[in-house]
Short mmCIF file of C-alpha atoms in Angstrom, two decimals:
data_model
loop_
_atom_site.label_atom_id
_atom_site.label_comp_id
_atom_site.label_asym_id
_atom_site.label_seq_id
_atom_site.Cartn_x
_atom_site.Cartn_y
_atom_site.Cartn_z
CA UNK A 1243 145.95 197.88 181.22
CA UNK A 1244 141.99 197.98 179.41
CA UNK A 1245 140.91 196.47 182.22
CA UNK A 1246 142.02 198.55 184.93
CA UNK A 1247 140.56 201.37 184.21
CA UNK A 1248 138.81 203.47 187.31
CA UNK A 1249 140.19 201.11 189.71
CA UNK A 1250 142.12 202.63 192.03
CA UNK A 1251 145.29 201.35 190.53
CA UNK A 1252 147.41 203.34 188.05
CA UNK A 1253 144.89 203.01 184.67
CA UNK A 1254 141.86 206.11 186.67
CA UNK A 1255 143.11 209.04 184.75
CA UNK A 1256 142.76 207.24 181.74
CA UNK A 1257 138.98 206.30 182.76
CA UNK A 1258 137.83 209.49 183.66
CA UNK A 1259 139.22 210.79 180.30
CA UNK A 1260 137.46 208.19 178.75
CA UNK A 1261 134.23 209.40 180.66
CA UNK A 1262 135.05 212.75 179.66
CA UNK A 1263 135.39 211.42 176.14
CA UNK A 1264 132.17 209.29 175.90
CA UNK A 1265 130.12 211.94 177.66
CA UNK A 1266 131.52 215.19 175.52
CA UNK A 1267 130.47 213.22 172.41
CA UNK A 1268 127.38 211.91 173.98
CA UNK A 1269 126.67 215.80 174.85
CA UNK A 1270 127.35 216.70 171.69
CA UNK A 1271 125.13 213.52 169.53
CA UNK A 1272 121.80 215.11 171.00
CA UNK A 1273 122.81 218.63 169.39
CA UNK A 1274 122.59 217.09 165.97
CA UNK A 1275 119.31 217.36 164.30
CA UNK A 1276 116.95 214.66 164.34
CA UNK A 1277 114.42 215.03 162.30
CA UNK A 1278 110.49 216.67 162.83
CA UNK A 1279 110.18 218.20 166.27
CA UNK A 1280 107.82 216.52 168.45
CA UNK A 1281 108.91 213.25 166.87
CA UNK A 1282 107.41 209.80 169.28
CA UNK A 1283 109.37 208.68 170.76
CA UNK A 1284 112.06 210.59 171.88
CA UNK A 1285 115.74 209.86 172.69
CA UNK A 1286 116.55 208.06 175.20
CA UNK A 1287 119.09 209.66 177.73
CA UNK A 1288 121.90 208.28 177.23
CA UNK A 1289 124.41 210.45 179.38
CA UNK A 1290 121.77 209.12 182.69
CA UNK A 1291 122.80 205.47 181.54
CA UNK A 1292 126.35 206.06 180.52
CA UNK A 1293 126.83 208.19 184.66
CA UNK A 1294 124.82 205.00 186.64
CA UNK A 1295 126.91 202.25 185.03
CA UNK A 1296 130.08 204.09 185.02
CA UNK A 1297 129.65 205.31 188.80
CA UNK A 1298 128.18 201.04 189.48
CA UNK A 1299 131.81 199.86 187.47
CA UNK A 1300 133.86 202.05 187.96
CA UNK A 1301 133.69 204.84 190.67
CA UNK A 1302 136.61 206.49 190.39
CA UNK A 1303 136.53 207.10 187.20
CA UNK A 1304 133.29 208.87 187.51
CA UNK A 1305 133.82 210.85 190.21
CA UNK A 1306 130.68 213.39 191.58
CA UNK A 1307 133.33 216.77 190.49
CA UNK A 1308 133.70 215.12 186.91
CA UNK A 1309 129.62 214.28 186.74
CA UNK A 1310 128.48 218.05 187.88
CA UNK A 1311 130.24 219.32 184.93
CA UNK A 1312 129.39 216.43 182.46
CA UNK A 1313 125.67 217.68 183.25
CA UNK A 1314 125.97 220.46 183.67
CA UNK A 1315 127.21 221.16 180.22
CA UNK A 1316 124.66 219.15 179.37
CA UNK A 1317 122.30 221.25 181.02
CA UNK A 1318 123.87 224.57 178.98
CA UNK A 1319 123.53 222.80 175.62
CA UNK A 1320 120.14 221.10 175.48
CA UNK A 1321 118.03 224.35 176.95
CA UNK A 1322 116.49 222.65 180.62
CA UNK A 1323 116.47 224.36 183.66
CA UNK A 1324 119.77 225.24 184.38
CA UNK A 1325 120.87 223.23 187.28
CA UNK A 1326 117.71 221.18 187.91
CA UNK A 1327 118.86 218.12 186.21
CA UNK A 1328 122.14 218.02 187.36
CA UNK A 1329 121.27 217.90 190.77
CA UNK A 1330 118.51 215.68 190.82
CA UNK A 1331 120.90 212.69 189.09
CA UNK A 1332 124.01 214.01 191.44
CA UNK A 1333 122.06 213.15 193.55
CA UNK A 1334 120.72 209.67 192.21
CA UNK A 1335 124.14 208.71 191.24
CA UNK A 1336 125.56 209.63 194.81
CA UNK A 1337 122.89 206.79 196.08
CA UNK A 1338 123.78 204.30 193.43
CA UNK A 1339 128.01 204.86 194.20
CA UNK A 1340 126.67 203.99 198.23
CA UNK A 1341 124.97 201.06 196.99
CA UNK A 1342 126.62 199.22 194.64
CA UNK A 1343 128.10 196.45 196.60
CA UNK A 1344 124.70 195.70 196.49
CA UNK A 1345 124.83 195.08 192.56
CA UNK A 1346 128.26 193.62 191.97
CA UNK A 1347 126.82 190.01 193.07
CA UNK A 1348 123.62 190.16 191.12
CA UNK A 1349 122.84 189.53 187.95
CA UNK A 1350 122.76 192.08 185.70
CA UNK A 1351 118.53 192.57 185.87
CA UNK A 1352 118.71 193.98 189.08
CA UNK A 1353 120.77 196.73 188.31
CA UNK A 1354 118.68 197.76 185.68
CA UNK A 1355 115.58 197.37 187.07
CA UNK A 1356 117.15 200.35 189.74
CA UNK A 1357 118.98 201.79 187.50
CA UNK A 1358 115.34 202.74 186.16
CA UNK A 1359 114.25 202.98 189.32
CA UNK A 1360 116.04 205.77 189.29
CA UNK A 1361 115.45 207.39 186.70
CA UNK A 1362 111.80 207.09 187.68
CA UNK A 1363 112.30 209.11 190.72
CA UNK A 1364 114.38 211.55 188.75
CA UNK A 1365 111.69 212.14 186.18
CA UNK A 1366 109.25 212.41 189.60
CA UNK A 1367 111.12 214.63 191.42
CA UNK A 1368 112.23 216.46 188.30
CA UNK A 1369 108.66 216.82 187.46
CA UNK A 1370 107.49 218.06 191.21
CA UNK A 1371 110.75 220.46 191.17
CA UNK A 1372 109.23 222.00 188.37
CA UNK A 1373 105.71 222.70 189.28
CA UNK A 1374 107.13 224.54 192.94
CA UNK A 1375 108.89 226.79 190.35
CA UNK A 1376 105.58 227.20 188.21
CA UNK A 1377 108.38 226.18 184.75
CA UNK A 1378 106.18 224.75 181.78
CA UNK A 1379 106.93 221.47 182.56
CA UNK A 1380 107.01 218.69 179.12
CA UNK A 1381 103.62 216.59 178.29
CA UNK A 1382 103.66 213.36 179.62
CA UNK A 1383 103.82 211.52 176.72
CA UNK A 1384 106.35 212.79 176.08
CA UNK A 1385 107.95 211.76 179.85
CA UNK A 1386 106.53 208.85 179.56
CA UNK A 1387 108.47 207.39 176.08
CA UNK A 1388 111.54 208.83 177.55
CA UNK A 1389 111.84 206.71 180.04
CA UNK A 1390 110.72 204.07 177.62
CA UNK A 1391 113.30 204.16 175.46
CA UNK A 1392 115.84 204.75 178.00
CA UNK A 1393 114.81 201.81 180.73
CA UNK A 1394 115.01 199.74 176.68
CA UNK A 1395 118.57 201.57 176.31
CA UNK A 1396 120.62 200.82 178.93
CA UNK A 1397 121.34 197.27 178.51
CA UNK A 1398 122.93 198.64 175.45
CA UNK A 1399 124.78 201.53 176.97
CA UNK A 1400 126.08 198.74 179.27
CA UNK A 1401 127.24 196.35 176.41
CA UNK A 1402 128.71 199.53 175.33
CA UNK A 1403 130.88 200.64 178.52
CA UNK A 1404 131.84 197.09 179.64
CA UNK A 1405 132.24 195.18 176.92
CA UNK A 1406 133.69 197.76 174.19
CA UNK A 1407 135.24 200.35 176.93
CA UNK A 1408 136.47 197.96 178.95
CA UNK A 1409 134.57 199.06 181.91
CA UNK A 1410 133.99 195.55 183.27
CA UNK A 1411 132.05 194.52 187.17
CA UNK A 1412 135.46 194.10 189.04
CA UNK A 1413 135.49 190.96 190.76
CA UNK A 1414 134.36 191.31 194.44
CA UNK A 1415 137.82 190.41 195.48
CA UNK A 1416 139.80 193.45 194.29
CA UNK A 1417 137.39 195.58 195.62
CA UNK A 1418 138.57 198.46 197.90
CA UNK A 1419 134.92 200.32 198.62
CA UNK A 1420 136.86 202.98 200.86
CA UNK A 1421 139.21 203.70 198.44
CA UNK A 1422 137.25 204.28 195.80
CA UNK A 1423 135.08 206.71 196.48
CA UNK A 1424 136.54 208.83 194.06
CA UNK B 905 140.48 211.74 214.53
CA UNK B 906 143.20 212.07 211.73
CA UNK B 907 145.93 214.72 212.16
CA UNK B 908 147.27 216.59 208.78
CA UNK B 909 150.42 214.54 208.36
CA UNK B 910 148.43 211.30 207.97
CA UNK B 911 145.30 211.81 206.09
CA UNK B 912 143.04 208.51 207.45
CA UNK B 913 140.78 206.93 204.69
CA UNK B 914 138.29 207.75 206.91
CA UNK B 915 139.02 211.89 206.85
CA UNK B 916 139.33 212.38 203.35
CA UNK B 917 135.53 210.62 202.88
CA UNK B 918 134.30 213.54 205.28
CA UNK B 919 136.19 216.28 203.27
CA UNK B 920 134.56 214.48 200.10
CA UNK B 921 130.97 214.39 201.95
CA UNK B 922 131.41 218.44 202.95
CA UNK B 923 132.30 218.98 199.51
CA UNK B 924 129.73 216.71 197.91
CA UNK B 925 127.26 219.55 200.18
CA UNK B 926 128.98 222.12 199.18
CA UNK B 927 128.38 221.80 195.48
CA UNK B 928 124.78 220.58 195.77
CA UNK B 929 124.48 223.50 197.24
CA UNK B 930 125.20 225.90 195.31
CA UNK B 931 123.27 223.58 192.30
CA UNK B 932 120.33 224.42 194.13
CA UNK B 933 121.48 228.45 193.89
CA UNK B 934 121.82 227.88 190.21
CA UNK B 935 118.45 226.59 190.21
CA UNK B 936 117.16 229.16 192.04
CA UNK B 937 119.52 231.37 190.04
CA UNK B 938 118.06 230.63 186.99
CA UNK B 939 114.05 231.25 188.04
CA UNK B 940 114.34 234.12 189.94
CA UNK B 941 116.54 236.24 187.56
CA UNK B 942 115.42 234.05 184.29
CA UNK B 943 116.41 236.73 181.30
CA UNK B 944 120.10 237.33 183.18
CA UNK B 945 120.23 233.05 183.68
CA UNK B 946 119.39 232.55 179.74
CA UNK B 947 121.51 235.21 178.30
CA UNK B 948 124.55 233.53 180.49
CA UNK B 949 123.58 230.47 178.87
CA UNK B 950 123.78 232.20 175.58
CA UNK B 951 126.87 233.47 176.53
CA UNK B 952 128.24 229.76 176.46
CA UNK B 953 126.96 228.65 174.10
CA UNK B 954 127.82 232.03 171.55
CA UNK B 955 132.10 230.32 172.74
CA UNK B 956 131.59 227.47 171.67
CA UNK B 957 128.89 226.56 169.47
CA UNK B 958 130.76 229.04 166.49
CA UNK B 959 134.17 226.92 166.98
CA UNK B 960 132.36 223.64 167.24
CA UNK B 961 131.20 224.14 163.40
CA UNK B 962 134.07 222.93 161.77
CA UNK B 963 133.79 219.57 164.41
CA UNK B 964 129.99 219.79 163.24
CA UNK B 965 129.91 220.36 159.55
CA UNK B 966 131.17 216.63 158.43
CA UNK B 967 129.21 215.23 161.03
CA UNK B 968 126.39 216.97 159.73
CA UNK B 969 127.18 216.34 156.60
CA UNK B 970 127.42 212.29 157.39
CA UNK B 971 124.21 212.36 158.39
CA UNK B 972 122.34 213.90 155.81
CA UNK B 973 124.74 211.21 153.82
CA UNK B 974 122.75 208.57 155.59
CA UNK B 975 119.22 209.98 154.91
CA UNK B 976 120.12 210.34 151.41
CA UNK B 977 121.10 206.58 150.73
CA UNK B 978 117.89 205.61 152.03
CA UNK B 979 115.70 207.77 149.27
CA UNK B 980 118.82 205.85 146.30
CA UNK B 981 116.10 203.17 145.88
CA UNK B 982 113.02 205.52 145.29
CA UNK B 983 116.37 207.42 143.15
CA UNK B 984 114.51 206.47 139.55
CA UNK B 985 110.68 207.34 140.83
CA UNK B 986 111.62 210.63 142.24
CA UNK B 987 113.80 212.12 140.13
CA UNK B 988 110.23 211.06 137.30
CA UNK B 989 107.72 212.63 139.53
CA UNK B 990 111.00 215.73 139.75
CA UNK B 991 110.79 216.26 136.63
CA UNK B 992 106.94 216.75 136.21
CA UNK B 993 107.37 219.23 138.89
CA UNK B 994 109.73 221.47 137.62
CA UNK B 995 107.20 221.47 133.75
CA UNK B 996 104.88 222.32 135.95
CA UNK B 997 106.90 224.83 138.29
CA UNK B 998 108.15 226.55 135.00
CA UNK B 999 104.59 227.32 133.69
CA UNK B 1000 104.05 228.81 137.54
CA UNK B 1001 107.35 230.64 137.92
CA UNK B 1002 106.64 232.02 134.34
CA UNK B 1003 103.06 233.04 135.61
CA UNK B 1004 104.61 234.26 138.86
CA UNK B 1005 106.71 236.75 136.62
CA UNK B 1006 104.34 237.99 134.76
CA UNK B 1007 102.35 238.72 138.04
CA UNK B 1008 105.09 240.59 139.72
CA UNK B 1009 105.94 242.91 136.17
CA UNK B 1010 101.71 243.48 136.46
CA UNK B 1011 102.13 244.21 140.29
CA UNK B 1012 104.91 246.43 140.45
CA UNK B 1013 103.71 247.96 136.98
CA UNK B 1014 100.10 248.47 138.94
CA UNK B 1015 101.72 249.67 142.01
CA UNK B 1016 103.65 251.90 139.86
CA UNK B 1017 100.09 253.35 138.32
CA UNK B 1018 98.55 253.86 142.56
CA UNK B 1019 101.88 255.22 143.63
CA UNK B 1020 102.19 252.42 146.54
CA UNK B 1021 104.69 253.10 148.82
CA UNK B 1022 105.49 249.64 150.31
CA UNK B 1023 106.44 249.06 154.09
CA UNK B 1024 110.28 250.00 154.21
CA UNK B 1025 110.43 247.79 157.56
CA UNK B 1026 110.14 244.85 156.20
CA UNK B 1027 114.34 242.83 154.98
CA UNK B 1028 115.51 239.89 155.63
CA UNK B 1029 118.68 238.71 157.05
CA UNK B 1030 119.72 234.59 155.80
CA UNK B 1031 121.04 232.22 158.62
CA UNK B 1032 122.46 228.66 158.57
CA UNK B 1033 121.19 226.68 161.07
CA UNK B 1034 124.27 225.49 163.30
CA UNK B 1035 122.83 222.83 165.72
CA UNK B 1036 119.64 221.59 167.08
CA UNK B 1037 118.59 221.55 170.50
CA UNK B 1038 115.75 220.52 171.53
CA UNK B 1039 114.85 217.88 173.40
CA UNK B 1040 111.30 217.36 175.46
CA UNK B 1041 111.98 221.06 177.62
CA UNK B 1042 112.88 222.71 174.30
CA UNK B 1043 112.00 222.64 170.59
CA UNK B 1044 114.66 225.50 169.55
CA UNK B 1045 117.18 225.84 166.85
CA UNK B 1046 120.95 227.95 167.34
CA UNK B 1047 121.71 229.70 163.99
CA UNK B 1048 125.15 231.27 163.09
CA UNK B 1049 124.29 235.12 163.47
CA UNK B 1050 123.89 236.87 166.54
CA UNK B 1051 123.92 240.52 167.87
CA UNK B 1052 126.87 241.40 165.58
CA UNK B 1053 124.50 241.34 162.75
CA UNK B 1054 121.78 243.00 164.47
CA UNK B 1055 119.29 240.41 165.23
CA UNK B 1056 117.28 241.54 167.91
CA UNK B 1057 114.49 239.23 170.05
CA UNK B 1058 110.99 238.61 168.81
CA UNK B 1059 112.38 238.76 164.95
CA UNK B 1060 110.33 235.70 162.87
CA UNK B 1061 112.30 233.15 161.58
CA UNK B 1062 110.62 231.43 158.14
CA UNK B 1063 112.27 228.44 155.61
CA UNK B 1064 111.99 228.91 152.41
CA UNK B 1065 108.43 229.08 152.90
CA UNK B 1066 106.58 229.45 155.72
CA UNK B 1067 106.97 230.65 159.27
CA UNK B 1068 109.24 228.56 161.95
CA UNK B 1069 109.47 229.95 164.79
CA UNK B 1070 110.54 233.54 167.04
CA UNK B 1071 113.93 234.64 167.83
CA UNK B 1072 114.33 234.48 171.41
CA UNK B 1073 118.03 235.54 172.94
CA UNK B 1074 121.21 236.55 171.48
CA UNK B 1075 124.48 236.25 171.82
CA UNK B 1076 127.27 237.94 169.27
CA UNK B 1077 127.47 235.35 167.15
CA UNK B 1078 124.74 233.45 167.65
CA UNK B 1079 120.97 233.75 168.17
CA UNK B 1080 118.47 230.91 169.34
CA UNK B 1081 115.25 230.36 167.17
CA UNK B 1082 112.39 228.94 169.90
CA UNK B 1083 110.22 226.74 166.65
CA UNK B 1084 106.54 226.90 166.40
CA UNK B 1085 105.73 224.19 167.81
CA UNK B 1086 107.31 224.88 171.14
CA UNK B 1087 105.30 224.84 174.40
CA UNK B 1088 105.83 228.30 175.29
CA UNK B 1089 105.51 229.49 171.15
CA UNK B 1090 102.54 231.66 171.26
CA UNK B 1091 101.50 233.40 167.90
CA UNK B 1092 98.56 235.40 167.05
CA UNK B 1093 97.04 234.30 163.49
CA UNK B 1094 94.61 234.39 161.31
CA UNK B 1095 92.88 231.95 159.59
CA UNK B 1096 91.75 233.10 155.99
CA UNK B 1097 89.25 233.10 153.96
CA UNK B 1098 87.42 233.27 156.82
CA UNK B 1099 89.92 235.96 158.34
CA UNK B 1100 89.34 234.36 162.11
CA UNK B 1101 91.86 235.83 164.74
CA UNK B 1102 93.01 232.42 166.55
CA UNK B 1103 96.18 231.84 168.47
CA UNK B 1104 98.60 228.76 167.91
CA UNK B 1105 99.75 227.42 170.85
CA UNK B 1106 102.73 224.50 170.31
CA UNK B 1107 102.20 222.10 172.44
CA UNK B 1108 105.50 219.37 171.55
CA UNK B 1109 103.64 217.89 169.30
CA UNK B 1110 104.51 219.11 164.86
CA UNK B 1111 101.20 220.38 165.00
CA UNK B 1112 100.53 223.21 166.62
CA UNK B 1113 97.04 224.11 168.25
CA UNK B 1114 94.65 226.50 167.17
CA UNK B 1115 93.02 227.86 170.53
CA UNK B 1116 90.67 230.18 171.65
CA UNK B 1117 88.90 230.13 168.24
CA UNK B 1118 85.67 231.73 168.44
CA UNK B 1119 83.64 230.49 165.76
CA UNK B 1120 84.55 226.54 164.66
CA UNK B 1121 82.26 226.58 162.10
CA UNK B 1122 84.84 229.51 160.53
CA UNK B 1123 87.48 227.54 160.51
CA UNK B 1124 87.68 224.13 158.12
CA UNK B 1125 90.99 221.74 157.50
CA UNK B 1126 92.87 223.02 154.71
CA UNK B 1127 91.52 226.51 155.72
CA UNK B 1128 94.91 228.43 155.07
CA UNK B 1129 97.03 230.22 158.55
CA UNK B 1130 98.88 233.28 158.66
CA UNK B 1131 100.64 235.33 161.17
CA UNK B 1132 97.72 238.29 162.09
CA UNK B 1133 100.31 240.79 163.28
CA UNK B 1134 98.12 240.95 166.37
CA UNK B 1135 100.21 242.22 169.24
CA UNK B 1136 103.20 243.55 167.40
CA UNK B 1137 104.32 240.21 167.51
CA UNK B 1138 104.94 239.56 164.42
CA UNK B 1139 105.06 240.77 160.58
CA UNK B 1140 101.36 240.27 159.57
CA UNK B 1141 100.91 237.84 156.74
CA UNK B 1142 103.23 235.57 157.12
CA UNK B 1143 102.27 232.46 155.68
CA UNK B 1144 101.71 229.89 158.62
CA UNK B 1145 100.65 226.54 157.63
CA UNK B 1146 96.86 224.54 157.14
CA UNK B 1147 94.94 223.92 159.15
CA UNK B 1148 94.16 220.33 160.03
CA UNK B 1149 92.29 217.94 162.72
CA UNK B 1150 93.10 215.63 164.97
CA UNK B 1151 91.08 212.78 166.36
CA UNK B 1152 89.94 214.71 169.26
CA UNK B 1153 88.58 217.09 167.10
CA UNK B 1154 90.77 219.67 168.34
CA UNK B 1155 91.46 221.99 165.25
CA UNK B 1156 95.72 222.25 164.75
CA UNK B 1157 97.67 223.60 161.63
CA UNK B 1158 100.98 221.77 159.85
CA UNK B 1159 103.05 224.61 159.42
CA UNK B 1160 104.08 224.68 155.55
CA UNK B 1161 107.88 225.11 156.74
CA UNK B 1162 109.99 222.43 156.44
CA UNK B 1163 110.90 221.32 159.61
CA UNK B 1164 113.10 217.82 159.56
CA UNK B 1165 115.60 220.14 157.46
CA UNK B 1166 116.41 223.19 158.89
CA UNK B 1167 119.42 224.13 157.27
CA UNK B 1168 118.73 227.89 156.09
CA UNK B 1169 116.09 230.18 158.20
CA UNK B 1170 115.20 233.72 156.81
CA UNK B 1171 114.48 236.61 159.68
CA UNK B 1172 112.22 238.97 159.11
CA UNK B 1173 113.70 242.02 160.73
CA UNK B 1174 110.88 243.83 161.97
CA UNK B 1175 110.67 247.54 163.24
CA UNK B 1176 107.30 247.64 165.07
CA UNK B 1177 105.78 251.33 164.21
CA UNK B 1178 105.82 253.62 167.58
CA UNK B 1179 102.43 252.53 168.87
CA UNK B 1180 100.02 255.38 168.48
CA UNK B 1181 98.98 255.49 172.66
CA UNK B 1182 95.97 257.50 172.37
CA UNK B 1183 93.12 256.93 170.27
CA UNK B 1184 92.26 260.67 170.17
CA UNK B 1185 96.44 261.94 170.11
CA UNK B 1186 96.64 262.37 166.33
CA UNK B 1187 92.90 264.55 165.76
CA UNK B 1188 94.23 266.23 168.99
CA UNK B 1189 97.71 267.01 168.15
CA UNK B 1190 96.33 268.90 165.25
CA UNK B 1191 94.08 270.80 167.51
CA UNK B 1192 95.81 271.32 170.44
CA UNK B 1193 97.79 274.60 168.83
CA UNK B 1194 94.83 276.82 168.77
CA UNK B 1195 95.90 279.31 166.03
CA UNK B 1196 94.96 278.99 163.27
CA UNK B 1197 97.83 277.96 161.88
CA UNK B 1198 96.02 275.72 159.22
CA UNK B 1199 99.07 274.78 157.11
CA UNK B 1200 100.30 273.01 160.14
CA UNK B 1201 97.38 270.71 159.45
CA UNK B 1202 99.12 269.00 156.57
CA UNK B 1203 102.37 268.54 157.88
CA UNK B 1204 101.51 266.36 161.28
CA UNK B 1205 98.86 264.11 159.15
CA UNK B 1206 101.85 263.90 156.68
CA UNK B 1207 104.02 262.33 159.22
CA UNK B 1208 101.83 260.16 160.80
CA UNK B 1209 100.43 258.71 157.16
CA UNK B 1210 104.13 256.64 156.65
CA UNK B 1211 103.49 255.17 159.98
CA UNK B 1212 99.97 254.35 159.74
CA UNK B 1213 100.83 253.05 156.18
CA UNK B 1214 103.74 250.48 157.12
CA UNK B 1215 101.51 249.39 160.22
CA UNK B 1216 99.08 248.42 156.99
CA UNK B 1217 101.60 246.23 154.98
CA UNK B 1218 103.20 244.96 157.65
#
């Protein structure tokens, strides 16, 4: 049953498989040539949006031991500092996971703002970490525009996950927070 | 608390937290490893890429073709216009081709007359671009040849016309080319006709900056930019692009290479001539043997000529 993805029922492994396949496709997508280098605006971080979206809706489908390898693979293929973005996003997604009860009863805008605040935090931490590690930081404009495009993409990504793939918000009554940690 | 026979939710949560903390520490260690032993970490990364990307090629080809079709479709609208323009251009090109052939023949004749020997250490390998792994951090592409084809770090990559970037990271079947526009790309170039030597530094925009220009009056928009060969990074005289000025008055380079369609890259093999360590050495070697063996002199100078000639033609 599609609606049962990622709840603690039998569909949990289906949910995980869907999560892995979709994120793999997203990672691949970034490997295609998208026109001239230095294009403005840069592409949104769809992987971040997907992870937060799934973690909030069906945490069982995206346990951290799946999120880590997915992000690591992205780090490897997108030529980013190895492990840094993974470390940051796993941290942020765990925060989202522990506070997901907050989003269940709220309107979508709250979740959207929270997700973007998390992304901003992640970018900030990344910049600081890169300065501390004496690595070339990405230019401010690129970071800024990534933020904007990611913010715009978040509702679309949520629409994809909950509308097309069936990762809807569970009804508050059917959530068992103790078992759902993944 | 919880006995192993009856694991309570509380116990499961503890275990999970412990595991999570362990993974986070591992990740932190990975970041530090990447920073401290960067070359080895990058090698590791390339080994993974090397394993996966060639397998992905079959998958990538149809999707890449699909994206091309979409791009092409956008240009169908102007097909007629384009066709006419191409015909006109073709006419002009035919004339140019004729001229080029004549010049080539003349050049060969004159070189033969002068007994010129071109540096034998410049040749090309052509490769196909597999994936574009650019992002906010790196502007680079992966190509489908590597150390199996004798590719080495530091070779220049060109498309048909202009410089595209530099090989940085070689796997067995893949290699990574850092584009000119990447922030880590610094290339010594020369601006013609004034021949002023400048550094061209990428800043992740499409137009790399010209830095450390000594005399701004020497450079004008539209001037040709070529590699200077300084510092033995690249062979000299590879076409890079033309000078433009941005809105803040900063000189930049518009690359001649077409970065929108990087399908094939030509790697310029460069085997730099062995450096002459001290200025006096060439002479000193000839002088060092104090015996009056004069015939030794031409021999040493003959030895040094080829490397000189290649140095000049680099």
